[in-house]
């Protein structure tokens, strides 16, 4: 009868394993992509007939923008044929804006808008900036710095009294450097005098040791 035919068929299938077999899916070992440029990573994935899936671009210190910093499947692990490997590319870090010579309020607004925190350091004398203006900053302007990082501001306490350094006999470049270290400028008056070395300081005003602002 019909039921006995079903039983016979079941026995036949079990005995001879007459049922469809799954064909194992082919795979490809994942390539090593970390450290490669975007162009090289895409080229390697294409050569293996794999898709390159861009998961993110993250600002990363010390790594050139467009470099692979992470991949979703470890090198050597199987990737189904026609599948893909996810990657994260490095992006450029933001740069610190220049806030020197601004007021504290202006510097704070500019840095906050750029996504940075503000730390106030010790005040420093400055020959040209009024009290309360930003005399220096750290990191310096245009330095790469991750967002939410602190930028330290040193406000000017105003001009400070300094003693004029001794410049007589120095080369012009040396005199400029020495004055620059003190925040002072240099006014030059050229004179011609026999038996003297060119481009060297012959006289100075104010004299060495004289107090000045």
PDB file of C-alpha atoms in Angstrom:
ATOM      1  CA  UNK A   1       0.000   0.000   0.000  1.00  0.00           C
ATOM      2  CA  UNK A   2       0.991   3.684  -0.096  1.00  0.00           C
ATOM      3  CA  UNK A   3       2.369   3.746   3.437  1.00  0.00           C
ATOM      4  CA  UNK A   4       4.619   0.722   2.841  1.00  0.00           C
ATOM      5  CA  UNK A   5       6.010   2.403  -0.291  1.00  0.00           C
ATOM      6  CA  UNK A   6       6.938   5.431   1.782  1.00  0.00           C
ATOM      7  CA  UNK A   7       8.696   3.253   4.337  1.00  0.00           C
ATOM      8  CA  UNK A   8      10.589   1.432   1.582  1.00  0.00           C
ATOM      9  CA  UNK A   9      11.658   4.749   0.098  1.00  0.00           C
ATOM     10  CA  UNK A  10      12.817   5.980   3.497  1.00  0.00           C
ATOM     11  CA  UNK A  11      14.903   2.859   3.974  1.00  0.00           C
ATOM     12  CA  UNK A  12      16.365   3.218   0.514  1.00  0.00           C
ATOM     13  CA  UNK A  13      17.369   6.840   1.180  1.00  0.00           C
ATOM     14  CA  UNK A  14      18.906   5.980   4.541  1.00  0.00           C
ATOM     15  CA  UNK A  15      20.768   2.917   3.265  1.00  0.00           C
ATOM     16  CA  UNK A  16      22.211   4.438   0.124  1.00  0.00           C
ATOM     17  CA  UNK A  17      22.227   8.056   1.335  1.00  0.00           C
ATOM     18  CA  UNK A  18      20.249   9.114  -1.682  1.00  0.00           C
ATOM     19  CA  UNK A  19      19.893  12.814  -0.807  1.00  0.00           C
ATOM     20  CA  UNK A  20      21.530  15.955  -2.196  1.00  0.00           C
ATOM     21  CA  UNK A  21      24.977  16.849  -0.876  1.00  0.00           C
ATOM     22  CA  UNK A  22      25.875  20.500  -0.107  1.00  0.00           C
ATOM     23  CA  UNK A  23      28.712  21.797  -2.231  1.00  0.00           C
ATOM     24  CA  UNK A  24      31.332  23.341   0.090  1.00  0.00           C
ATOM     25  CA  UNK A  25      31.654  27.097  -0.421  1.00  0.00           C
ATOM     26  CA  UNK A  26      34.993  28.213  -1.813  1.00  0.00           C
ATOM     27  CA  UNK A  27      36.983  30.788   0.145  1.00  0.00           C
ATOM     28  CA  UNK A  28      40.061  32.962  -0.167  1.00  0.00           C
ATOM     29  CA  UNK A  29      42.560  33.810   2.618  1.00  0.00           C
ATOM     30  CA  UNK A  30      42.189  37.434   3.697  1.00  0.00           C
ATOM     31  CA  UNK A  31      45.146  39.566   2.569  1.00  0.00           C
ATOM     32  CA  UNK A  32      47.207  41.688   4.953  1.00  0.00           C
ATOM     33  CA  UNK A  33      46.024  45.245   4.346  1.00  0.00           C
ATOM     34  CA  UNK A  34      47.103  47.198   7.453  1.00  0.00           C
ATOM     35  CA  UNK A  35      49.730  49.776   6.566  1.00  0.00           C
ATOM     36  CA  UNK A  36      48.848  49.877   2.869  1.00  0.00           C
ATOM     37  CA  UNK A  37      47.677  52.963   1.031  1.00  0.00           C
ATOM     38  CA  UNK A  38      44.083  53.024  -0.136  1.00  0.00           C
ATOM     39  CA  UNK A  39      45.146  52.433  -3.734  1.00  0.00           C
ATOM     40  CA  UNK A  40      47.284  49.399  -2.832  1.00  0.00           C
ATOM     41  CA  UNK A  41      44.600  47.945  -0.550  1.00  0.00           C
ATOM     42  CA  UNK A  42      41.985  48.192  -3.292  1.00  0.00           C
ATOM     43  CA  UNK A  43      44.381  46.668  -5.819  1.00  0.00           C
ATOM     44  CA  UNK A  44      45.143  43.705  -3.534  1.00  0.00           C
ATOM     45  CA  UNK A  45      41.466  43.072  -2.821  1.00  0.00           C
ATOM     46  CA  UNK A  46      40.558  43.258  -6.515  1.00  0.00           C
ATOM     47  CA  UNK A  47      43.314  40.788  -7.427  1.00  0.00           C
ATOM     48  CA  UNK A  48      41.739  38.279  -5.021  1.00  0.00           C
ATOM     49  CA  UNK A  49      38.214  39.065  -6.291  1.00  0.00           C
ATOM     50  CA  UNK A  50      37.242  40.449  -2.891  1.00  0.00           C
ATOM     51  CA  UNK A  51      35.335  43.625  -2.123  1.00  0.00           C
ATOM     52  CA  UNK A  52      37.004  46.318  -0.008  1.00  0.00           C
ATOM     53  CA  UNK A  53      34.400  47.672   2.424  1.00  0.00           C
ATOM     54  CA  UNK A  54      35.262  51.084   3.918  1.00  0.00           C
ATOM     55  CA  UNK A  55      33.906  51.033   7.472  1.00  0.00           C
ATOM     56  CA  UNK A  56      35.288  54.409   8.633  1.00  0.00           C
ATOM     57  CA  UNK A  57      37.953  57.079   8.269  1.00  0.00           C
ATOM     58  CA  UNK A  58      39.442  58.002  11.638  1.00  0.00           C
ATOM     59  CA  UNK A  59      41.905  60.816  12.467  1.00  0.00           C
ATOM     60  CA  UNK A  60      45.059  58.950  13.515  1.00  0.00           C
ATOM     61  CA  UNK A  61      48.256  60.445  14.931  1.00  0.00           C
ATOM     62  CA  UNK A  62      51.487  59.519  13.197  1.00  0.00           C
ATOM     63  CA  UNK A  63      49.820  57.804  10.247  1.00  0.00           C
ATOM     64  CA  UNK A  64      49.428  59.280   6.777  1.00  0.00           C
ATOM     65  CA  UNK A  65      45.867  59.922   5.693  1.00  0.00           C
ATOM     66  CA  UNK A  66      44.500  57.120   3.492  1.00  0.00           C
ATOM     67  CA  UNK A  67      46.517  54.353   5.187  1.00  0.00           C
ATOM     68  CA  UNK A  68      44.716  51.208   6.398  1.00  0.00           C
ATOM     69  CA  UNK A  69      44.840  51.097  10.212  1.00  0.00           C
ATOM     70  CA  UNK A  70      42.452  48.168  10.859  1.00  0.00           C
ATOM     71  CA  UNK A  71      40.766  45.348   8.949  1.00  0.00           C
ATOM     72  CA  UNK A  72      37.694  43.323   9.911  1.00  0.00           C
ATOM     73  CA  UNK A  73      39.115  39.882   9.035  1.00  0.00           C
ATOM     74  CA  UNK A  74      42.599  38.898  10.180  1.00  0.00           C
ATOM     75  CA  UNK A  75      45.141  38.103   7.454  1.00  0.00           C
ATOM     76  CA  UNK A  76      44.975  34.460   6.434  1.00  0.00           C
ATOM     77  CA  UNK A  77      41.442  33.892   7.708  1.00  0.00           C
ATOM     78  CA  UNK A  78      39.026  32.533   5.082  1.00  0.00           C
ATOM     79  CA  UNK A  79      36.782  34.953   3.235  1.00  0.00           C
ATOM     80  CA  UNK A  80      33.909  33.464   1.183  1.00  0.00           C
ATOM     81  CA  UNK A  81      34.529  33.780  -2.537  1.00  0.00           C
ATOM     82  CA  UNK A  82      33.067  37.073  -3.721  1.00  0.00           C
ATOM     83  CA  UNK A  83      32.888  38.364  -0.140  1.00  0.00           C
ATOM     84  CA  UNK A  84      34.559  41.439   1.289  1.00  0.00           C
ATOM     85  CA  UNK A  85      36.969  42.696   3.945  1.00  0.00           C
ATOM     86  CA  UNK A  86      36.090  45.776   5.989  1.00  0.00           C
ATOM     87  CA  UNK A  87      38.826  48.353   6.556  1.00  0.00           C
ATOM     88  CA  UNK A  88      39.319  51.584   8.505  1.00  0.00           C
ATOM     89  CA  UNK A  89      41.431  54.282   6.853  1.00  0.00           C
ATOM     90  CA  UNK A  90      43.451  56.934   8.681  1.00  0.00           C
ATOM     91  CA  UNK A  91      42.307  60.518   8.232  1.00  0.00           C
ATOM     92  CA  UNK A  92      44.268  63.716   8.840  1.00  0.00           C
ATOM     93  CA  UNK A  93      44.207  65.137  12.349  1.00  0.00           C
ATOM     94  CA  UNK A  94      42.795  68.639  12.795  1.00  0.00           C
ATOM     95  CA  UNK A  95      45.350  71.418  13.317  1.00  0.00           C
ATOM     96  CA  UNK A  96      45.522  73.910  16.166  1.00  0.00           C
ATOM     97  CA  UNK A  97      44.508  77.448  15.166  1.00  0.00           C
ATOM     98  CA  UNK A  98      46.776  80.410  15.870  1.00  0.00           C
ATOM     99  CA  UNK A  99      45.478  82.344  18.892  1.00  0.00           C
ATOM    100  CA  UNK A 100      48.569  84.329  19.918  1.00  0.00           C
ATOM    101  CA  UNK A 101      48.006  88.073  20.357  1.00  0.00           C
ATOM    102  CA  UNK A 102      44.259  87.499  20.871  1.00  0.00           C
ATOM    103  CA  UNK A 103      42.437  88.223  24.107  1.00  0.00           C
ATOM    104  CA  UNK A 104      41.647  85.261  26.337  1.00  0.00           C
ATOM    105  CA  UNK A 105      37.964  85.452  25.378  1.00  0.00           C
ATOM    106  CA  UNK A 106      38.746  85.522  21.653  1.00  0.00           C
ATOM    107  CA  UNK A 107      41.256  82.659  21.948  1.00  0.00           C
ATOM    108  CA  UNK A 108      38.804  80.572  23.985  1.00  0.00           C
ATOM    109  CA  UNK A 109      36.039  81.061  21.425  1.00  0.00           C
ATOM    110  CA  UNK A 110      38.333  80.173  18.509  1.00  0.00           C
ATOM    111  CA  UNK A 111      39.756  77.038  20.160  1.00  0.00           C
ATOM    112  CA  UNK A 112      36.363  75.859  21.409  1.00  0.00           C
ATOM    113  CA  UNK A 113      34.904  76.215  17.921  1.00  0.00           C
ATOM    114  CA  UNK A 114      37.749  74.046  16.629  1.00  0.00           C
ATOM    115  CA  UNK A 115      36.902  71.377  19.223  1.00  0.00           C
ATOM    116  CA  UNK A 116      39.722  71.930  21.728  1.00  0.00           C
ATOM    117  CA  UNK A 117      39.830  72.437  25.479  1.00  0.00           C
ATOM    118  CA  UNK A 118      41.664  75.378  27.059  1.00  0.00           C
ATOM    119  CA  UNK A 119      44.204  75.279  29.878  1.00  0.00           C
ATOM    120  CA  UNK A 120      45.597  78.523  31.265  1.00  0.00           C
ATOM    121  CA  UNK A 121      49.301  78.417  32.113  1.00  0.00           C
ATOM    122  CA  UNK A 122      51.521  80.912  33.892  1.00  0.00           C
ATOM    123  CA  UNK A 123      51.619  84.502  32.700  1.00  0.00           C
ATOM    124  CA  UNK A 124      54.754  85.593  30.867  1.00  0.00           C
ATOM    125  CA  UNK A 125      56.173  89.063  30.193  1.00  0.00           C
ATOM    126  CA  UNK A 126      55.990  90.228  26.604  1.00  0.00           C
ATOM    127  CA  UNK A 127      57.537  93.416  25.246  1.00  0.00           C
ATOM    128  CA  UNK A 128      54.804  94.110  22.688  1.00  0.00           C
ATOM    129  CA  UNK A 129      51.560  92.613  24.035  1.00  0.00           C
ATOM    130  CA  UNK A 130      49.323  94.210  26.605  1.00  0.00           C
ATOM    131  CA  UNK A 131      48.418  92.372  29.770  1.00  0.00           C
ATOM    132  CA  UNK A 132      45.818  89.628  29.231  1.00  0.00           C
ATOM    133  CA  UNK A 133      46.624  88.893  25.587  1.00  0.00           C
ATOM    134  CA  UNK A 134      47.841  85.433  24.603  1.00  0.00           C
ATOM    135  CA  UNK A 135      51.643  85.584  24.540  1.00  0.00           C
ATOM    136  CA  UNK A 136      52.260  81.958  23.610  1.00  0.00           C
ATOM    137  CA  UNK A 137      50.399  78.689  23.100  1.00  0.00           C
ATOM    138  CA  UNK A 138      51.204  75.000  23.296  1.00  0.00           C
ATOM    139  CA  UNK A 139      50.953  73.158  20.974  1.00  0.00           C
ATOM    140  CA  UNK A 140      51.971  75.817  18.487  1.00  0.00           C
ATOM    141  CA  UNK A 141      49.684  76.970  15.682  1.00  0.00           C
ATOM    142  CA  UNK A 142      49.163  74.458  12.836  1.00  0.00           C
ATOM    143  CA  UNK A 143      50.329  71.498  14.945  1.00  0.00           C
ATOM    144  CA  UNK A 144      48.240  68.348  14.432  1.00  0.00           C
ATOM    145  CA  UNK A 145      46.190  67.567  17.541  1.00  0.00           C
ATOM    146  CA  UNK A 146      43.153  65.296  18.101  1.00  0.00           C
ATOM    147  CA  UNK A 147      39.893  67.069  18.867  1.00  0.00           C
ATOM    148  CA  UNK A 148      39.002  67.425  22.576  1.00  0.00           C
ATOM    149  CA  UNK A 149      42.712  67.723  23.461  1.00  0.00           C
ATOM    150  CA  UNK A 150      43.858  70.638  25.661  1.00  0.00           C
ATOM    151  CA  UNK A 151      45.720  73.688  24.377  1.00  0.00           C
ATOM    152  CA  UNK A 152      47.699  75.601  26.998  1.00  0.00           C
ATOM    153  CA  UNK A 153      47.657  79.391  26.799  1.00  0.00           C
ATOM    154  CA  UNK A 154      50.204  81.675  28.467  1.00  0.00           C
ATOM    155  CA  UNK A 155      48.872  85.207  28.841  1.00  0.00           C
ATOM    156  CA  UNK A 156      51.061  88.268  28.663  1.00  0.00           C
ATOM    157  CA  UNK A 157      51.744  90.117  31.915  1.00  0.00           C
ATOM    158  CA  UNK A 158      52.796  93.135  29.883  1.00  0.00           C
ATOM    159  CA  UNK A 159      56.272  94.488  29.128  1.00  0.00           C
ATOM    160  CA  UNK A 160      58.952  93.568  31.630  1.00  0.00           C
ATOM    161  CA  UNK A 161      62.080  95.493  32.471  1.00  0.00           C
ATOM    162  CA  UNK A 162      65.158  93.928  30.945  1.00  0.00           C
ATOM    163  CA  UNK A 163      68.774  94.898  30.750  1.00  0.00           C
ATOM    164  CA  UNK A 164      70.233  95.589  27.354  1.00  0.00           C
ATOM    165  CA  UNK A 165      72.636  92.772  26.439  1.00  0.00           C
ATOM    166  CA  UNK A 166      76.166  93.363  25.222  1.00  0.00           C
ATOM    167  CA  UNK A 167      76.170  93.383  21.448  1.00  0.00           C
ATOM    168  CA  UNK A 168      79.467  95.067  20.622  1.00  0.00           C
ATOM    169  CA  UNK A 169      81.641  92.946  18.366  1.00  0.00           C
ATOM    170  CA  UNK A 170      78.877  90.472  17.484  1.00  0.00           C
ATOM    171  CA  UNK A 171      77.921  89.613  13.943  1.00  0.00           C
ATOM    172  CA  UNK A 172      74.611  91.134  12.887  1.00  0.00           C
ATOM    173  CA  UNK A 173      72.881  87.715  12.821  1.00  0.00           C
ATOM    174  CA  UNK A 174      74.149  86.935  16.349  1.00  0.00           C
ATOM    175  CA  UNK A 175      72.928  90.289  17.643  1.00  0.00           C
ATOM    176  CA  UNK A 176      69.453  89.684  16.154  1.00  0.00           C
ATOM    177  CA  UNK A 177      69.247  86.245  17.749  1.00  0.00           C
ATOM    178  CA  UNK A 178      70.332  87.541  21.154  1.00  0.00           C
ATOM    179  CA  UNK A 179      67.744  90.325  21.107  1.00  0.00           C
ATOM    180  CA  UNK A 180      65.074  87.962  19.833  1.00  0.00           C
ATOM    181  CA  UNK A 181      65.525  85.726  22.865  1.00  0.00           C
ATOM    182  CA  UNK A 182      64.594  88.731  25.030  1.00  0.00           C
ATOM    183  CA  UNK A 183      61.680  89.725  22.842  1.00  0.00           C
ATOM    184  CA  UNK A 184      63.501  92.821  21.624  1.00  0.00           C
ATOM    185  CA  UNK A 185      63.887  94.201  18.132  1.00  0.00           C
ATOM    186  CA  UNK A 186      66.861  95.755  16.402  1.00  0.00           C
ATOM    187  CA  UNK A 187      67.212  99.089  14.606  1.00  0.00           C
ATOM    188  CA  UNK A 188      70.284  99.263  12.405  1.00  0.00           C
ATOM    189  CA  UNK A 189      72.296 102.312  11.381  1.00  0.00           C
ATOM    190  CA  UNK A 190      74.966 101.498   8.841  1.00  0.00           C
ATOM    191  CA  UNK A 191      78.345 103.209   9.089  1.00  0.00           C
ATOM    192  CA  UNK A 192      81.534 102.835   7.114  1.00  0.00           C
ATOM    193  CA  UNK A 193      84.699 102.715   9.160  1.00  0.00           C
ATOM    194  CA  UNK A 194      88.155 101.661   8.055  1.00  0.00           C
ATOM    195  CA  UNK A 195      89.801  98.557   9.472  1.00  0.00           C
ATOM    196  CA  UNK A 196      86.577  97.072  10.855  1.00  0.00           C
ATOM    197  CA  UNK A 197      84.863  93.783  10.057  1.00  0.00           C
ATOM    198  CA  UNK A 198      81.792  94.102   7.874  1.00  0.00           C
ATOM    199  CA  UNK A 199      78.318  93.342   9.319  1.00  0.00           C
ATOM    200  CA  UNK A 200      79.484  93.527  12.938  1.00  0.00           C
ATOM    201  CA  UNK A 201      78.173  95.751  15.726  1.00  0.00           C
ATOM    202  CA  UNK A 202      80.420  98.795  16.317  1.00  0.00           C
ATOM    203  CA  UNK A 203      78.239 100.733  18.776  1.00  0.00           C
ATOM    204  CA  UNK A 204      74.937 100.147  20.559  1.00  0.00           C
ATOM    205  CA  UNK A 205      72.260 102.239  22.216  1.00  0.00           C
ATOM    206  CA  UNK A 206      71.146 101.685  24.949  1.00  0.00           C
ATOM    207  CA  UNK A 207      74.443 100.545  26.384  1.00  0.00           C
ATOM    208  CA  UNK A 208      74.943  97.051  27.729  1.00  0.00           C
ATOM    209  CA  UNK A 209      73.390  96.662  31.201  1.00  0.00           C
ATOM    210  CA  UNK A 210      71.047  99.633  30.847  1.00  0.00           C
ATOM    211  CA  UNK A 211      67.518  98.915  32.040  1.00  0.00           C
ATOM    212  CA  UNK A 212      64.843  99.132  29.355  1.00  0.00           C
ATOM    213  CA  UNK A 213      61.307  98.059  28.587  1.00  0.00           C
TER     214      UNK A 213
END
